[in-house]
């Protein structure tokens, strides 16, 4: 078998510190990635629900071939934004003027 | 959800697709919900503190920067904005890595139209290797395998996420603006057109369509982009001649092009490169030919509010776009004149794209774009 190609996932550049130190920055980055994975799980579950509601069962290939229509995409987008709003509430509050 | 816009793009798996969708929504959340809070926050919380201490408001963007980077609320937004870009790349790289071998094989089928000329001996300029511009891991030029196209594919499929789908199915909204500008302001039927820093050709293809009689060329230093550009142009049925060249010194004959253009290119070069590139534009243009560069920042040194000035520079420090700030301080007018462009024709103005091509996006950022224009002396 040919050697697996691995693409780089980290950009070269200055290391900037935003919050108290790099470890606080790293934790926030990890929280956002976990939030992203919760969103992926929720969408996957939603796809499975739709497939079962329609076909009564699922074929694993159907998951990758599932294409949500415009309405469902909008609904998912709304749900992702409300997830983000809840996760990022402390930061949103900190930015409120009063 | 069909994310594949032409047959040289990969099809993401279910989870990859919704992972990418999350990044789109994350970025929209930052833009729509958090960013608008920054100015009122600054006015009510940061500026009064500054006044208390100094007896006056901040004078320039540096003074604003000094207080803002100490503020954890601002820094939280800024950090989230920065990592949203990193998450964009990691979420598309999964798809590209998984499908890369097949995509590279496919480039062979998609090679009949136009041409591709690579120069393995080319030196990649230091301003492209010192750090990865706008945080794309590996930059534009990195070769991860033989005949690599991965960096080009990553660029193509991350643009819709970056722009929240504002760029159109072929990522060509910006070039459409330049073409509108040419059609409305320059009376010419170009026979030969060059797009510099063309990369994947997303801003090159519209010229083939707008001027079907013309011969269209694209140059870039980065091979993974050009290989992909050629296959992509074939997948989209367009004939372009791509070659790997440095815009600072090109192999084209003098006095041969009617139009030399670029899109999002000048701000990613350097102080030393700019005059060389402009001289090359003048050399290869026919007398009376036109040069049109579209770039991100309006080129005028008007006095702006320090806070606005500071926020406008966000990408410079936080998204590895180091030169884009310095470009605005350069004397482009003088450099254009020196190169042989006629003084009266030099303009720093804007080009407008129509909103037909994007999903109802109406902000200036994608519809009204700075262009730097000049005509070579006849
Ligand atoms: C932001 S990309 C623009 C891609 C495309 N024109 C677009 O509109 O999306 C900038 C491109 O300029 C290329 N570039 C930078 N300096 C160059 C030089 N001196 N000669 C040729 N290409 C260069 C980079 O390799 C990169 O592909």
Coordinates of C-alpha atoms and ligand atoms in Angstrom, one line a residue:
Chain A
X1 CA 0.0 0.0 0.0
X2 CA 1.2 3.5 -0.8
X3 CA 2.3 5.6 2.2
X4 CA -0.6 7.6 3.6
X5 CA -0.3 11.3 2.8
X6 CA -0.5 13.5 5.9
X7 CA -1.2 17.2 5.3
X8 CA 0.0 19.8 7.8
X9 CA -2.6 21.2 10.1
X10 CA -0.7 24.0 11.9
X11 CA 0.2 27.3 10.2
X12 CA 3.7 28.7 10.5
X13 CA 3.8 32.2 12.1
X14 CA 4.3 34.2 15.3
X15 CA 3.0 32.7 18.5
X16 CA 0.6 35.3 19.9
X17 CA -0.8 35.3 23.4
X18 CA -4.3 36.6 23.7
X19 CA -5.6 35.9 27.2
X20 CA -3.6 35.4 30.4
X21 CA -1.1 33.0 28.8
X22 CA -0.9 30.3 26.1
X23 CA -2.6 27.7 28.3
X24 CA -5.7 29.8 28.7
X25 CA -5.8 30.4 24.9
X26 CA -5.3 26.6 24.4
X27 CA -8.2 25.8 26.6
X28 CA -10.5 28.2 24.8
X29 CA -9.4 26.6 21.5
X30 CA -10.2 23.2 22.9
X31 CA -13.6 24.3 24.1
X32 CA -14.4 25.5 20.6
X33 CA -13.3 22.3 19.0
X34 CA -15.4 20.3 21.5
X35 CA -18.4 22.5 20.7
X36 CA -17.8 21.8 17.1
X37 CA -17.9 18.1 17.7
X38 CA -21.1 18.4 19.7
X39 CA -22.5 20.2 16.7
X40 CA -21.3 17.4 14.4
X41 CA -22.9 14.7 16.7
X42 CA -26.2 16.6 16.8
X43 CA -26.3 16.9 13.0
X44 CA -25.5 13.3 12.6
X45 CA -28.2 12.3 15.0
X46 CA -30.6 14.5 13.1
X47 CA -29.7 12.9 9.8
X48 CA -30.4 9.5 11.3
X49 CA -33.7 10.6 12.6
X50 CA -34.7 11.9 9.2
X51 CA -33.6 8.7 7.5
X52 CA -35.5 6.5 10.0
X53 CA -38.6 8.7 9.8
X54 CA -38.6 8.3 6.0
X55 CA -37.4 4.7 5.5
X56 CA -38.1 3.0 8.8
X57 CA -34.5 1.8 8.9
X58 CA -31.1 3.1 7.8
X59 CA -28.4 1.9 5.5
X60 CA -25.0 3.2 6.7
X61 CA -24.2 4.6 3.2
X62 CA -27.4 6.7 3.3
X63 CA -25.8 8.9 6.0
X64 CA -23.0 10.2 3.8
X65 CA -25.4 10.6 0.9
X66 CA -28.0 12.5 2.9
X67 CA -28.6 16.0 1.6
X68 CA -30.6 18.2 3.9
X69 CA -32.9 20.5 1.9
X70 CA -32.7 24.3 2.3
X71 CA -35.2 24.4 5.2
X72 CA -33.5 21.8 7.2
X73 CA -30.1 23.5 6.6
X74 CA -31.6 26.7 7.9
X75 CA -33.0 24.9 11.0
X76 CA -29.6 23.3 11.7
X77 CA -27.9 26.7 11.3
X78 CA -30.2 28.2 13.8
X79 CA -29.5 25.4 16.2
X80 CA -25.8 25.8 15.8
X81 CA -26.0 29.5 16.5
X82 CA -28.0 28.9 19.7
X83 CA -25.4 26.4 20.8
X84 CA -22.7 29.0 20.2
X85 CA -24.7 31.6 22.0
X86 CA -24.9 29.4 25.1
X87 CA -21.3 28.4 25.0
X88 CA -20.0 31.9 24.4
X89 CA -22.4 33.6 26.8
X90 CA -19.6 34.7 29.3
X91 CA -17.7 36.4 26.5
X92 CA -20.8 38.0 25.1
X93 CA -21.7 39.3 28.5
X94 CA -18.2 40.7 29.0
X95 CA -18.6 42.7 25.8
X96 CA -21.8 44.3 26.8
X97 CA -21.4 48.0 27.3
X98 CA -23.3 48.4 30.5
Chain B
X1 CA -25.7 20.7 1.2
X2 CA -24.1 19.9 -2.2
X3 CA -20.6 21.3 -1.5
X4 CA -19.0 20.0 -4.7
X5 CA -19.3 22.9 -7.1
X6 CA -17.3 21.3 -10.0
X7 CA -15.8 17.9 -10.5
X8 CA -12.3 18.7 -9.3
X9 CA -13.6 19.5 -5.9
X10 CA -13.8 16.6 -3.3
X11 CA -17.1 15.5 -1.8
X12 CA -16.9 15.7 2.0
X13 CA -18.3 12.9 4.2
X14 CA -21.4 13.6 6.3
X15 CA -19.4 14.6 9.4
X16 CA -16.8 16.6 7.5
X17 CA -19.6 18.6 5.8
X18 CA -21.4 19.5 9.0
X19 CA -18.0 20.2 10.7
X20 CA -17.4 22.7 8.0
X21 CA -21.0 24.1 8.4
X22 CA -20.2 24.7 12.0
X23 CA -17.3 26.9 11.1
X24 CA -19.4 28.9 8.7
X25 CA -22.0 29.5 11.5
X26 CA -19.2 30.2 14.1
X27 CA -17.8 32.9 11.8
X28 CA -21.2 34.3 11.1
X29 CA -21.9 34.4 14.9
X30 CA -18.6 36.3 15.5
X31 CA -19.4 38.8 12.8
X32 CA -23.1 39.3 13.5
X33 CA -23.3 38.9 17.3
X34 CA -20.0 39.8 18.8
X35 CA -18.2 42.2 16.5
X36 CA -21.0 44.8 16.6
X37 CA -20.5 45.0 20.3
X38 CA -16.9 46.1 20.1
X39 CA -17.4 49.8 19.2
X40 CA -20.0 50.5 21.9
X41 CA -18.0 48.6 24.4
X42 CA -14.9 50.6 23.6
X43 CA -16.8 53.9 23.8
X44 CA -18.4 53.1 27.1
X45 CA -15.7 51.1 28.9
X46 CA -12.2 51.5 27.3
X47 CA -12.1 55.1 26.1
X48 CA -13.4 56.7 29.4
X49 CA -10.6 54.9 31.3
X50 CA -8.0 56.2 28.8
X51 CA -9.4 59.8 29.1
X52 CA -9.2 59.5 32.9
X53 CA -5.6 58.6 32.7
X54 CA -4.4 60.9 29.8
X55 CA -7.0 63.7 29.8
X56 CA -7.6 63.1 26.1
X57 CA -8.8 60.4 23.7
X58 CA -6.3 58.1 21.9
X59 CA -4.5 59.8 19.1
X60 CA -3.9 56.9 16.7
X61 CA -4.3 53.2 16.2
X62 CA -1.2 52.3 18.2
X63 CA -2.6 54.0 21.3
X64 CA -5.9 52.1 20.8
X65 CA -4.0 48.9 20.3
X66 CA -2.0 49.3 23.5
X67 CA -5.2 49.4 25.6
X68 CA -7.2 46.9 23.6
X69 CA -4.7 44.1 23.8
X70 CA -4.8 44.5 27.6
X71 CA -8.6 44.0 27.6
X72 CA -9.8 40.4 28.1
X73 CA -13.2 40.9 26.5
X74 CA -11.7 42.4 23.3
X75 CA -9.0 39.8 23.3
X76 CA -11.5 37.0 23.7
X77 CA -13.3 38.1 20.6
X78 CA -10.0 38.5 18.7
X79 CA -8.8 35.1 19.7
X80 CA -12.1 33.5 18.7
X81 CA -11.8 35.2 15.3
X82 CA -8.3 33.9 14.9
X83 CA -9.1 30.3 15.8
X84 CA -12.2 30.3 13.5
X85 CA -9.7 30.7 10.7
X86 CA -7.7 27.7 12.0
X87 CA -10.8 25.6 12.4
X88 CA -11.8 26.5 8.9
X89 CA -8.6 25.0 7.6
X90 CA -8.5 21.9 9.8
X91 CA -12.1 21.1 8.9
X92 CA -11.4 21.2 5.1
X93 CA -8.0 19.6 5.3
X94 CA -9.6 16.4 6.6
X95 CA -11.6 16.1 3.3
X96 CA -8.7 17.0 1.1
X97 CA -6.3 14.6 2.8
X98 CA -8.8 11.7 2.5
X99 CA -9.5 12.3 -1.2
X100 CA -6.2 13.6 -2.4
X101 CA -4.8 10.6 -4.3
X102 CA -8.0 10.3 -6.4
X103 CA -8.0 14.0 -7.1
X104 CA -4.4 14.0 -8.2
X105 CA -5.2 11.1 -10.6
X106 CA -8.2 13.0 -11.9
X107 CA -6.0 16.0 -13.0
X108 CA -4.7 13.8 -15.9
X109 CA -8.2 13.6 -17.4
X110 CA -8.7 17.4 -16.9
X111 CA -5.8 18.6 -18.9
X112 CA -6.7 19.2 -22.5
X113 CA -7.8 22.8 -22.5
X114 CA -5.2 25.6 -22.2
X115 CA -1.7 24.7 -20.9
X116 CA 0.4 24.3 -17.7
X117 CA 4.1 25.1 -17.5
X118 CA 5.9 24.5 -14.3
X119 CA 9.4 25.6 -13.4
X120 CA 10.9 23.3 -10.7
X121 CA 13.9 25.7 -10.3
X122 CA 11.8 28.6 -9.2
X123 CA 12.7 30.3 -5.9
X124 CA 9.7 31.0 -3.7
X125 CA 10.0 34.5 -2.3
X126 CA 10.8 34.8 1.4
X127 CA 7.6 36.8 2.0
X128 CA 5.7 33.6 1.2
X129 CA 7.9 31.2 3.2
X130 CA 8.6 33.2 6.4
X131 CA 5.1 32.5 7.8
X132 CA 1.9 31.0 6.4
X133 CA -0.2 33.8 5.0
X134 CA -3.7 34.0 6.5
X135 CA -2.8 30.9 8.5
X136 CA -3.2 28.3 5.8
X137 CA -1.1 25.4 7.1
X138 CA 1.9 24.9 4.7
X139 CA 1.1 28.1 2.9
X140 CA 0.5 28.3 -0.9
X141 CA 3.5 26.4 -2.1
X142 CA 4.1 23.4 0.2
X143 CA 4.5 20.1 -1.7
X144 CA 3.3 17.1 0.5
X145 CA 3.4 14.5 -2.2
X146 CA 4.2 14.1 -5.9
X147 CA 2.2 16.3 -8.2
X148 CA 0.6 17.8 -5.1
X149 CA -2.6 19.9 -5.5
X150 CA -3.7 19.9 -1.9
X151 CA -3.0 23.5 -1.1
X152 CA -5.0 24.6 -4.1
X153 CA -7.9 22.4 -3.2
X154 CA -7.9 23.7 0.4
X155 CA -8.0 27.3 -0.9
X156 CA -10.9 26.6 -3.3
X157 CA -13.1 24.9 -0.7
X158 CA -12.3 27.2 2.2
X159 CA -13.3 30.4 0.3
X160 CA -17.0 29.8 0.7
X161 CA -16.6 29.3 4.4
X162 CA -14.3 32.3 4.7
X163 CA -16.8 34.6 2.9
X164 CA -20.0 33.0 4.2
X165 CA -20.9 32.0 0.6
X166 CA -20.5 35.6 -0.7
X167 CA -18.0 34.7 -3.5
X168 CA -20.4 32.7 -5.8
X169 CA -20.2 29.1 -6.9
X170 CA -16.9 29.7 -8.7
X171 CA -15.4 32.0 -6.1
X172 CA -15.2 34.7 -8.7
X173 CA -17.2 37.6 -7.3
X174 CA -14.1 39.8 -7.0
X175 CA -12.9 39.3 -10.6
X176 CA -16.5 40.0 -11.7
X177 CA -16.1 43.4 -10.1
X178 CA -12.9 44.1 -12.0
X179 CA -14.5 43.0 -15.2
X180 CA -17.5 45.3 -14.6
X181 CA -15.0 48.1 -14.1
X182 CA -13.2 47.3 -17.3
X183 CA -16.4 47.2 -19.3
X184 CA -17.7 50.4 -17.9
X185 CA -14.6 52.5 -17.8
X186 CA -12.1 51.2 -20.3
X187 CA -13.0 51.1 -23.9
X188 CA -11.0 48.0 -25.0
X189 CA -11.5 44.6 -26.6
X190 CA -8.4 42.9 -25.1
X191 CA -6.7 40.3 -27.1
X192 CA -4.2 39.2 -24.5
X193 CA -4.8 39.3 -20.7
X194 CA -2.6 38.3 -17.8
X195 CA -3.7 37.6 -14.2
X196 CA -0.8 37.8 -11.8
X197 CA -0.9 35.7 -8.5
X198 CA -3.7 33.7 -10.1
X199 CA -3.2 30.7 -7.8
X200 CA -6.2 28.4 -8.5
X201 CA -7.5 30.6 -11.3
X202 CA -10.8 31.5 -9.6
X203 CA -10.3 35.1 -10.5
X204 CA -8.8 34.2 -14.0
X205 CA -11.7 32.2 -15.5
X206 CA -14.1 35.1 -15.6
X207 CA -11.9 36.8 -18.2
X208 CA -12.2 33.8 -20.5
X209 CA -15.9 34.1 -20.3
X210 CA -16.1 37.9 -20.5
X211 CA -13.7 38.2 -23.4
X212 CA -14.1 35.0 -25.4
X213 CA -11.8 36.2 -28.2
X214 CA -8.9 36.8 -25.9
X215 CA -5.9 34.7 -24.9
X216 CA -5.8 34.5 -21.1
X217 CA -2.7 33.8 -19.0
X218 CA -2.3 33.2 -15.3
X219 CA 1.0 33.2 -13.4
X220 CA 1.9 32.3 -9.8
X221 CA 4.9 31.0 -8.0
X222 CA 3.1 28.2 -6.2
X223 CA 2.9 24.9 -8.1
X224 CA 0.2 23.1 -6.1
X225 CA -2.1 26.0 -7.0
X226 CA -1.3 26.0 -10.7
X227 CA -1.6 22.3 -11.1
X228 CA -5.1 22.5 -9.5
X229 CA -5.9 25.7 -11.5
X230 CA -5.3 23.9 -14.8
X231 CA -7.5 20.9 -13.8
X232 CA -10.1 23.1 -12.3
X233 CA -10.3 25.3 -15.5
X234 CA -10.7 22.1 -17.5
X235 CA -13.5 20.9 -15.2
X236 CA -15.2 24.2 -15.8
X237 CA -14.5 24.1 -19.5
X238 CA -12.2 27.2 -19.8
X239 CA -9.0 27.6 -21.6
X240 CA -6.2 29.4 -19.7
X241 CA -2.4 29.3 -20.0
X242 CA -0.9 28.8 -16.6
X243 CA 2.8 29.1 -15.9
X244 CA 4.9 29.1 -12.8
X245 CA 6.7 32.5 -12.7
X246 CA 7.6 35.2 -10.2
X247 CA 5.7 38.4 -11.0
X248 CA 8.9 40.4 -10.1
X249 CA 10.6 39.0 -13.2
X250 CA 8.5 37.3 -15.9
X251 CA 9.5 35.6 -19.1
X252 CA 6.8 37.2 -21.3
X253 CA 7.9 39.4 -24.2
X254 CA 7.7 43.2 -23.8
X255 CA 4.7 45.1 -25.2
X256 CA 2.4 42.1 -25.7
X257 CA -0.5 42.4 -23.2
X258 CA -3.6 44.5 -23.4
X259 CA -4.6 44.0 -19.8
X260 CA -2.5 43.0 -16.8
X261 CA -4.6 42.4 -13.7
X262 CA -4.4 40.8 -10.2
X263 CA -6.8 40.0 -7.4
X264 CA -5.8 39.9 -3.7
X265 CA -2.2 39.8 -4.8
X266 CA -0.2 43.0 -4.1
X267 CA -0.9 43.0 -0.3
X268 CA 0.7 39.6 0.0
X269 CA 4.1 40.6 -1.5
X270 CA 6.7 43.0 0.0
X271 CA 8.1 46.5 0.0
X272 CA 11.0 45.5 -2.3
X273 CA 8.7 43.4 -4.6
X274 CA 6.1 46.1 -5.4
X275 CA 8.2 48.4 -7.6
X276 CA 9.6 45.4 -9.4
X277 CA 6.1 44.0 -10.1
X278 CA 4.8 47.3 -11.3
X279 CA 7.8 47.7 -13.6
X280 CA 7.1 44.3 -15.0
X281 CA 3.5 45.2 -15.6
X282 CA 4.6 48.3 -17.6
X283 CA 7.2 46.3 -19.5
X284 CA 4.8 43.5 -20.8
X285 CA 1.9 45.8 -21.5
X286 CA 1.4 47.2 -25.0
X287 CA 1.7 51.0 -25.2
X288 CA -1.8 52.2 -24.1
X289 CA -2.5 48.9 -22.3
X290 CA -4.1 48.9 -18.8
X291 CA -3.1 47.6 -15.4
X292 CA -5.8 46.9 -12.8
X293 CA -5.2 45.5 -9.4
X294 CA -8.0 44.7 -7.1
X295 CA -7.1 44.5 -3.4
X296 CA -8.6 44.5 0.1
X297 CA -7.8 48.0 1.3
X298 CA -8.8 51.3 -0.1
X299 CA -5.7 53.2 -1.0
X300 CA -6.1 56.6 0.4
X301 CA -4.5 58.2 3.5
X302 CA -7.6 59.9 4.7
X303 CA -7.9 60.6 8.4
X304 CA -9.9 57.9 10.1
X305 CA -11.1 57.4 13.6
X306 CA -8.3 55.7 15.6
X307 CA -10.6 52.8 16.7
X308 CA -11.7 52.2 13.1
X309 CA -8.1 52.3 11.9
X310 CA -7.1 49.8 14.6
X311 CA -10.0 47.4 13.8
X312 CA -9.3 47.6 10.1
X313 CA -5.8 46.2 10.7
X314 CA -7.1 43.2 12.5
X315 CA -6.0 40.7 9.8
X316 CA -2.5 42.3 9.7
X317 CA -1.5 41.1 13.2
X318 CA -4.0 38.4 13.8
X319 CA -4.3 36.5 10.5
X320 CA -0.7 36.6 9.3
X321 CA -1.1 39.3 6.7
X322 CA 1.9 41.3 7.8
X323 CA 2.5 43.3 4.6
X324 CA -1.1 44.4 4.0
X325 CA -0.8 47.2 6.5
X326 CA 2.5 48.5 5.1
X327 CA 1.3 48.5 1.5
X328 CA -1.2 51.2 2.4
X329 CA 1.7 53.4 3.5
X330 CA 3.6 53.1 0.3
X331 CA 3.7 55.8 -2.5
X332 CA 2.0 53.7 -5.2
X333 CA 1.2 56.8 -7.2
X334 CA 4.9 57.6 -7.5
X335 CA 5.8 54.0 -8.2
X336 CA 3.3 53.8 -11.0
X337 CA 4.5 57.0 -12.6
X338 CA 8.1 56.0 -12.3
X339 CA 7.3 52.7 -14.1
X340 CA 5.9 54.5 -17.1
X341 CA 2.2 54.8 -16.5
X342 CA 0.6 58.0 -17.5
X343 CA 0.0 60.3 -14.6
X344 CA -3.6 61.4 -15.5
X345 CA -4.8 57.8 -15.8
X346 CA -3.7 56.6 -12.4
X347 CA -6.7 56.1 -10.1
X348 CA -7.3 54.6 -6.7
X349 CA -11.0 53.9 -6.9
X350 CA -13.4 51.1 -6.4
X351 CA -15.0 48.4 -8.6
X352 CA -18.5 47.1 -7.9
X353 CA -19.7 43.5 -8.1
X354 CA -23.4 42.8 -8.5
X355 CA -25.2 41.0 -5.7
X356 CA -26.7 38.6 -8.2
X357 CA -23.8 36.2 -7.7
X358 CA -24.0 36.0 -4.0
X359 CA -26.7 35.0 -1.5
X360 CA -28.1 38.5 -0.8
X361 CA -24.9 39.8 0.7
X362 CA -25.0 43.6 0.7
X363 CA -22.0 44.9 2.6
X364 CA -19.3 46.8 0.9
X365 CA -16.7 44.3 1.8
X366 CA -17.5 42.0 -1.1
X367 CA -19.4 44.3 -3.4
X368 CA -17.5 47.6 -3.5
X369 CA -13.8 46.8 -3.9
X370 CA -10.7 48.9 -4.1
X371 CA -8.9 48.9 -7.5
X372 CA -5.7 50.5 -8.5
X373 CA -5.8 51.4 -12.2
X374 CA -3.3 52.9 -14.7
X375 CA -2.7 53.1 -18.4
X376 CA 0.7 52.6 -19.9
X377 CA 1.9 55.6 -21.9
X378 CA 1.0 55.3 -25.6
Ligands
LIG1 C1 -4.5 35.5 -1.9 S1 -3.8 34.6 -3.3 C2 -4.8 35.2 -4.6 C3 -5.4 34.1 -5.4 C4 -6.4 34.6 -6.5 N1 -5.9 35.6 -7.3 C5 -7.7 35.0 -5.9 O1 -8.3 36.0 -6.4 O2 -8.3 34.4 -5.0 C6 -2.2 35.4 -3.6 C7 -1.3 34.6 -4.6 O3 -0.2 35.4 -5.0 C8 0.9 34.5 -5.2 N2 2.1 35.3 -5.2 C9 2.6 36.0 -4.2 N3 3.8 36.6 -4.6 C10 4.0 36.3 -5.9 C11 5.0 36.6 -6.9 N4 6.0 37.4 -6.6 N5 4.9 36.1 -8.1 C12 3.8 35.3 -8.4 N6 2.8 35.0 -7.5 C13 2.9 35.4 -6.3 C14 0.8 33.5 -4.1 O4 1.4 32.3 -4.4 C15 -0.8 33.4 -4.0 O5 -1.2 32.3 -4.8

